[in-house]
Amino acid sequence: MFSSSTRSIPETRSVPRHLAIIMDGNGRWAKQRFLPRVAGHQQGLEAVRRIVRASIERGIEYLTLFAFSSENWRRPPEEVGFLMNLFMAALEREVGKLHQNGVRLRVVGDLAAFEPRLIDLIRRGENLTAENRKLTLTIAANYGGRWDLMQAMNGLALAYPEKAGSYTEADLEPFLAMSYAPEPDLFIRTGGEQRISNFLLWQLAYCELYFTETFWPDFDAAALDAAIESYRRRERRFGRTSEQLASSAGIVPSVAELMKK
Ligand code: IPE
Ligand code: IPE
Ligand code: MG
């Protein structure tokens, strides 16, 4: 079990241990170039390759990418179809390389909505890479934060019906889709919108949020470094005061210590 940001103080590192990204702006990237929206998705896949590589190089342990939300079914059927085919082609082409590079692949979301061939590719990719630990790459597909909370609550209620009425956070967490990962330290959204769009609602409780105007297909290692630099400058207080943080670093004595003198 990983430490919970609401029940204990997670360790803060200079490089985020878990980075979660809403990859947004593919359509606008394409429109800017008078290309069809799907050309932006195609180019977005290149950015995924770049950021996976850059994440490994920087020692990030968990990278979570929002690829398709539970609300994205509302898009024109041709675009949805293109995204499904792109996902399948990417799995067919990339899983071997991910495996060679020590990447564990996980896909979270309501997979039941996908066609059997895609589900099969996902399962095979997950099984092949299950033992890898260099980087855990999670693709959120047909994922929604509310879906995740509801499936976890239902799972918990079925597993421990006798405890209904007194469930705790710790009871729920093992049932969340990403229970294998610590909470994200840094969240990035590209494309200029400043919203969560039903991404990891539970897990973002104490995450540092970073928004950039850069469209996802243009997001590169330098853009990632700018986000990490911003993250480094944050003071992660988790409810405490600045003075307490300084004192726990040994700079300022705590009130308790001052009282003793
Ligand atoms: C993000 O880019 C990719 C997906 C949601 C699949 P968009 O397709 O949302 O791009 P914009 O926001 O329309 O520019
Ligand atoms: C969020 O992007 C989902 C993904 C990146 C997969 P959207 O572009 O769908 O978000 P909204 O609907 O504009 O908030
Ligand atoms: Mg968008």
Short mmCIF file of C-alpha atoms and ligand atoms in Angstrom, two decimals:
data_model
loop_
_atom_site.label_atom_id
_atom_site.label_comp_id
_atom_site.label_asym_id
_atom_site.label_seq_id
_atom_site.Cartn_x
_atom_site.Cartn_y
_atom_site.Cartn_z
CA MET A 1 0.00 0.00 0.00
CA PHE A 2 1.15 3.53 -0.78
CA SER A 3 0.86 6.39 1.68
CA SER A 4 -2.30 8.47 1.32
CA SER A 5 -2.04 12.27 1.04
CA THR A 6 -4.97 12.74 3.42
CA ARG A 7 -3.88 10.26 6.10
CA SER A 8 -0.10 10.70 6.14
CA ILE A 9 2.47 13.08 4.64
CA PRO A 10 3.85 11.66 1.39
CA GLU A 11 7.55 12.01 0.68
CA THR A 12 8.34 14.91 -1.69
CA ARG A 13 11.08 14.38 -4.27
CA SER A 14 12.65 16.83 -6.72
CA VAL A 15 11.38 14.77 -9.65
CA PRO A 16 7.75 13.66 -9.43
CA ARG A 17 7.44 9.97 -8.75
CA HIS A 18 4.06 9.88 -10.51
CA LEU A 19 3.21 12.21 -13.38
CA ALA A 20 -0.35 12.31 -14.77
CA ILE A 21 -1.12 14.13 -18.02
CA ILE A 22 -4.27 15.24 -19.83
CA MET A 23 -3.01 15.22 -23.41
CA ASP A 24 -5.18 17.97 -24.88
CA GLY A 25 -5.06 20.17 -27.98
CA ASN A 26 -4.60 17.63 -30.76
CA GLY A 27 -7.56 18.94 -32.74
CA ARG A 28 -6.50 22.58 -32.46
CA TRP A 29 -2.92 21.69 -33.39
CA ALA A 30 -4.27 20.16 -36.62
CA LYS A 31 -6.69 23.03 -37.29
CA GLN A 32 -3.84 25.54 -37.04
CA ARG A 33 -2.18 23.67 -39.90
CA PHE A 34 -5.37 23.28 -41.98
CA LEU A 35 -5.22 19.52 -41.36
CA PRO A 36 -8.06 17.20 -40.30
CA ARG A 37 -8.39 16.76 -36.51
CA VAL A 38 -7.23 13.15 -36.74
CA ALA A 39 -3.82 14.32 -38.02
CA GLY A 40 -3.44 15.90 -34.60
CA HIS A 41 -4.12 12.56 -32.91
CA GLN A 42 -1.57 10.88 -35.16
CA GLN A 43 1.01 13.49 -34.19
CA GLY A 44 -0.07 13.18 -30.56
CA LEU A 45 1.15 9.59 -30.62
CA GLU A 46 4.64 10.89 -31.47
CA ALA A 47 4.47 13.10 -28.40
CA VAL A 48 3.55 10.04 -26.31
CA ARG A 49 6.68 8.25 -27.54
CA ARG A 50 8.82 11.30 -26.68
CA ILE A 51 7.38 11.74 -23.22
CA VAL A 52 7.66 8.04 -22.32
CA ARG A 53 11.35 8.18 -23.25
CA ALA A 54 11.91 11.48 -21.41
CA SER A 55 10.10 10.17 -18.31
CA ILE A 56 12.38 7.12 -18.13
CA GLU A 57 15.44 9.35 -18.53
CA ARG A 58 14.28 11.61 -15.70
CA GLY A 59 13.56 8.79 -13.27
CA ILE A 60 9.78 9.21 -13.21
CA GLU A 61 8.37 5.88 -11.99
CA TYR A 62 4.72 6.21 -12.97
CA LEU A 63 3.40 8.01 -16.05
CA THR A 64 -0.37 8.15 -16.52
CA LEU A 65 -1.82 9.46 -19.77
CA PHE A 66 -5.47 10.34 -20.36
CA ALA A 67 -6.10 9.02 -23.87
CA PHE A 68 -9.90 8.74 -24.07
CA SER A 69 -12.46 9.90 -21.53
CA SER A 70 -15.82 8.34 -20.77
CA GLU A 71 -17.27 11.53 -22.31
CA ASN A 72 -15.25 11.31 -25.56
CA TRP A 73 -17.85 8.88 -27.02
CA ARG A 74 -19.85 12.07 -27.65
CA ARG A 75 -17.49 12.95 -30.53
CA PRO A 76 -18.32 12.26 -34.19
CA PRO A 77 -18.24 8.49 -34.83
CA GLU A 78 -15.48 8.84 -37.44
CA GLU A 79 -13.18 10.49 -34.91
CA VAL A 80 -13.98 7.87 -32.25
CA GLY A 81 -13.32 5.11 -34.79
CA PHE A 82 -10.01 6.70 -35.77
CA LEU A 83 -8.91 6.92 -32.12
CA MET A 84 -9.78 3.24 -31.51
CA ASN A 85 -7.81 2.17 -34.58
CA LEU A 86 -4.89 4.36 -33.57
CA PHE A 87 -4.90 2.79 -30.11
CA MET A 88 -4.89 -0.71 -31.60
CA ALA A 89 -2.12 0.11 -34.08
CA ALA A 90 -0.04 1.68 -31.31
CA LEU A 91 -0.43 -1.39 -29.11
CA GLU A 92 0.52 -3.71 -31.98
CA ARG A 93 3.59 -1.66 -32.84
CA GLU A 94 4.84 -0.38 -29.49
CA VAL A 95 4.31 -3.06 -26.84
CA GLY A 96 7.47 -4.98 -27.82
CA LYS A 97 9.55 -1.81 -27.57
CA LEU A 98 8.01 -0.86 -24.24
CA HIS A 99 8.86 -4.31 -22.93
CA GLN A 100 12.50 -4.02 -24.12
CA ASN A 101 12.75 -0.72 -22.27
CA GLY A 102 11.50 -2.14 -18.98
CA VAL A 103 8.09 -0.47 -19.12
CA ARG A 104 5.07 -2.03 -17.43
CA LEU A 105 1.89 -1.19 -19.35
CA ARG A 106 -1.47 -0.84 -17.62
CA VAL A 107 -4.76 0.34 -19.09
CA VAL A 108 -7.45 1.71 -16.78
CA GLY A 109 -11.05 2.45 -17.67
CA ASP A 110 -14.26 0.64 -18.53
CA LEU A 111 -12.82 -1.70 -21.14
CA ALA A 112 -16.11 -3.54 -21.65
CA ALA A 113 -17.11 -0.88 -24.18
CA PHE A 114 -14.18 -1.72 -26.48
CA GLU A 115 -14.19 -4.26 -29.27
CA PRO A 116 -12.82 -7.72 -28.36
CA ARG A 117 -9.69 -7.35 -30.53
CA LEU A 118 -8.68 -4.19 -28.67
CA ILE A 119 -9.37 -5.78 -25.27
CA ASP A 120 -7.24 -8.76 -26.29
CA LEU A 121 -4.33 -6.51 -27.34
CA ILE A 122 -4.55 -4.64 -24.03
CA ARG A 123 -4.54 -7.84 -21.97
CA ARG A 124 -1.65 -9.32 -23.91
CA GLY A 125 0.39 -6.12 -23.54
CA GLU A 126 -0.31 -5.97 -19.81
CA ASN A 127 0.63 -9.62 -19.32
CA LEU A 128 3.84 -9.38 -21.35
CA THR A 129 5.08 -6.35 -19.41
CA ALA A 130 3.69 -7.22 -15.97
CA GLU A 131 7.07 -7.79 -14.30
CA ASN A 132 8.75 -4.59 -15.58
CA ARG A 133 9.42 -1.81 -13.08
CA LYS A 134 11.54 0.87 -14.78
CA LEU A 135 8.41 2.85 -15.60
CA THR A 136 4.74 2.01 -15.13
CA LEU A 137 2.89 3.52 -18.08
CA THR A 138 -0.85 3.75 -17.49
CA ILE A 139 -3.18 4.62 -20.34
CA ALA A 140 -6.57 5.85 -19.17
CA ALA A 141 -9.03 4.77 -21.86
CA ASN A 142 -12.79 5.07 -21.53
CA TYR A 143 -11.82 6.32 -18.10
CA GLY A 144 -13.78 8.70 -15.92
CA GLY A 145 -13.04 9.65 -12.33
CA ARG A 146 -16.69 9.16 -11.39
CA TRP A 147 -16.78 5.78 -13.11
CA ASP A 148 -13.71 4.79 -11.10
CA LEU A 149 -15.23 5.89 -7.80
CA MET A 150 -18.51 4.10 -8.52
CA GLN A 151 -16.88 0.84 -9.58
CA ALA A 152 -14.67 0.98 -6.49
CA MET A 153 -17.63 1.67 -4.17
CA ASN A 154 -19.61 -1.17 -5.71
CA GLY A 155 -16.62 -3.50 -5.43
CA LEU A 156 -16.14 -2.59 -1.78
CA ALA A 157 -19.83 -2.96 -0.95
CA LEU A 158 -19.95 -6.42 -2.54
CA ALA A 159 -16.75 -7.55 -0.82
CA TYR A 160 -17.64 -6.31 2.68
CA PRO A 161 -21.43 -5.85 2.89
CA GLU A 162 -21.31 -6.24 6.67
CA LYS A 163 -19.18 -3.05 7.00
CA ALA A 164 -21.67 -0.83 5.10
CA GLY A 165 -22.05 2.51 6.87
CA SER A 166 -18.50 2.52 8.25
CA TYR A 167 -16.24 2.23 5.21
CA THR A 168 -13.00 4.20 5.41
CA GLU A 169 -10.74 5.75 2.76
CA ALA A 170 -8.29 2.91 3.30
CA ASP A 171 -11.09 0.38 2.63
CA LEU A 172 -11.94 2.01 -0.69
CA GLU A 173 -8.45 2.56 -2.08
CA PRO A 174 -7.64 -1.07 -3.03
CA PHE A 175 -10.74 -1.07 -5.27
CA LEU A 176 -9.74 2.01 -7.29
CA ALA A 177 -8.49 1.28 -10.81
CA MET A 178 -4.99 2.63 -10.03
CA SER A 179 -4.46 1.02 -6.62
CA TYR A 180 -1.09 -0.26 -7.89
CA ALA A 181 0.32 3.29 -8.06
CA PRO A 182 1.04 6.08 -5.56
CA GLU A 183 -1.06 9.25 -5.95
CA PRO A 184 0.21 11.56 -8.72
CA ASP A 185 2.64 14.27 -7.57
CA LEU A 186 2.35 16.39 -10.70
CA PHE A 187 -0.58 16.82 -13.09
CA ILE A 188 -0.04 18.46 -16.47
CA ARG A 189 -2.76 19.59 -18.85
CA THR A 190 -1.68 20.78 -22.27
CA GLY A 191 -3.83 22.74 -24.71
CA GLY A 192 -4.72 25.71 -22.48
CA GLU A 193 -7.90 24.51 -20.73
CA GLN A 194 -7.79 24.68 -16.96
CA ARG A 195 -10.05 21.86 -15.87
CA ILE A 196 -9.88 18.25 -14.68
CA SER A 197 -12.45 16.85 -17.19
CA ASN A 198 -13.36 13.90 -14.93
CA PHE A 199 -9.80 12.56 -14.75
CA LEU A 200 -8.41 11.07 -11.50
CA LEU A 201 -10.82 12.72 -9.07
CA TRP A 202 -9.82 10.82 -5.93
CA GLN A 203 -6.11 10.64 -6.64
CA LEU A 204 -5.62 14.34 -7.46
CA ALA A 205 -6.59 15.41 -3.90
CA TYR A 206 -3.12 16.87 -3.15
CA CYS A 207 -1.51 16.82 -6.58
CA GLU A 208 0.37 19.86 -7.92
CA LEU A 209 -1.47 21.16 -11.00
CA TYR A 210 0.33 22.59 -14.03
CA PHE A 211 -1.39 24.02 -17.10
CA THR A 212 0.31 24.97 -20.35
CA GLU A 213 -0.93 26.52 -23.59
CA THR A 214 1.29 24.15 -25.61
CA PHE A 215 -0.77 21.73 -27.71
CA TRP A 216 -0.06 18.09 -26.95
CA PRO A 217 1.59 17.28 -30.33
CA ASP A 218 4.15 20.03 -29.58
CA PHE A 219 4.86 18.87 -26.02
CA ASP A 220 8.48 17.73 -25.79
CA ALA A 221 11.25 17.04 -23.27
CA ALA A 222 11.96 20.78 -22.82
CA ALA A 223 8.28 21.42 -22.08
CA LEU A 224 8.33 18.55 -19.59
CA ASP A 225 11.39 20.03 -17.90
CA ALA A 226 9.62 23.39 -17.59
CA ALA A 227 6.74 21.64 -15.81
CA ILE A 228 9.11 19.77 -13.49
CA GLU A 229 10.92 23.03 -12.75
CA SER A 230 7.63 24.65 -11.76
CA TYR A 231 6.85 21.61 -9.59
CA ARG A 232 10.22 21.93 -7.82
CA ARG A 233 9.40 25.49 -6.79
CA ARG A 234 6.13 24.50 -5.13
CA GLU A 235 5.81 24.13 -1.39
CA ARG A 236 3.86 20.94 -0.77
CA ARG A 237 2.33 21.64 2.61
CA PHE A 238 -0.38 18.94 2.82
CA GLY A 239 -2.33 21.10 5.23
CA ARG A 240 0.61 22.22 7.37
CA THR A 241 2.14 25.69 7.63
CA SER A 242 5.32 26.87 5.93
CA GLU A 243 6.94 27.21 9.35
CA GLN A 244 6.25 23.59 10.15
CA LEU A 245 7.85 22.52 6.88
CA ALA A 246 10.95 24.58 7.64
CA SER A 247 11.17 23.12 11.13
CA SER A 248 10.83 19.54 9.94
CA ALA A 249 13.78 20.31 7.64
CA GLY A 250 15.71 21.27 10.78
CA ILE A 251 15.90 25.00 10.07
CA VAL A 252 13.46 26.42 12.61
CA PRO A 253 12.71 24.80 15.99
CA SER A 254 9.14 23.57 16.42
CA VAL A 255 6.76 25.23 18.90
CA ALA A 256 7.01 22.16 21.12
CA GLU A 257 10.79 22.53 21.21
CA LEU A 258 10.55 26.27 22.00
CA MET A 259 8.13 25.57 24.88
CA LYS A 260 10.58 23.13 26.45
CA LYS A 261 13.30 25.78 26.69
C1 IPE B 1 -7.00 15.49 -26.93
O1 IPE B 1 -7.08 16.42 -27.97
C2 IPE B 1 -7.17 14.07 -27.42
C3 IPE B 1 -8.40 13.41 -27.02
C4 IPE B 1 -9.32 13.90 -26.25
C5 IPE B 1 -8.60 12.08 -27.53
P1 IPE B 1 -8.46 16.99 -28.48
O2 IPE B 1 -8.94 16.10 -29.59
O3 IPE B 1 -9.39 17.17 -27.37
O4 IPE B 1 -8.00 18.38 -29.08
P2 IPE B 1 -8.78 19.76 -28.98
O5 IPE B 1 -9.03 20.01 -27.54
O6 IPE B 1 -10.04 19.60 -29.76
O7 IPE B 1 -7.84 20.73 -29.59
C1 IPE B 2 -9.90 15.36 -21.92
O1 IPE B 2 -9.84 16.09 -23.10
C2 IPE B 2 -9.78 13.91 -22.21
C3 IPE B 2 -8.56 13.46 -22.85
C4 IPE B 2 -7.48 14.15 -23.07
C5 IPE B 2 -8.57 12.09 -23.25
P1 IPE B 2 -11.14 16.71 -23.76
O2 IPE B 2 -10.67 17.56 -24.87
O3 IPE B 2 -12.09 15.63 -24.11
O4 IPE B 2 -11.73 17.56 -22.57
P2 IPE B 2 -12.95 18.61 -22.51
O5 IPE B 2 -14.18 17.88 -22.89
O6 IPE B 2 -12.63 19.72 -23.47
O7 IPE B 2 -12.94 19.09 -21.11
MG MG B 3 -9.76 18.75 -26.11
#
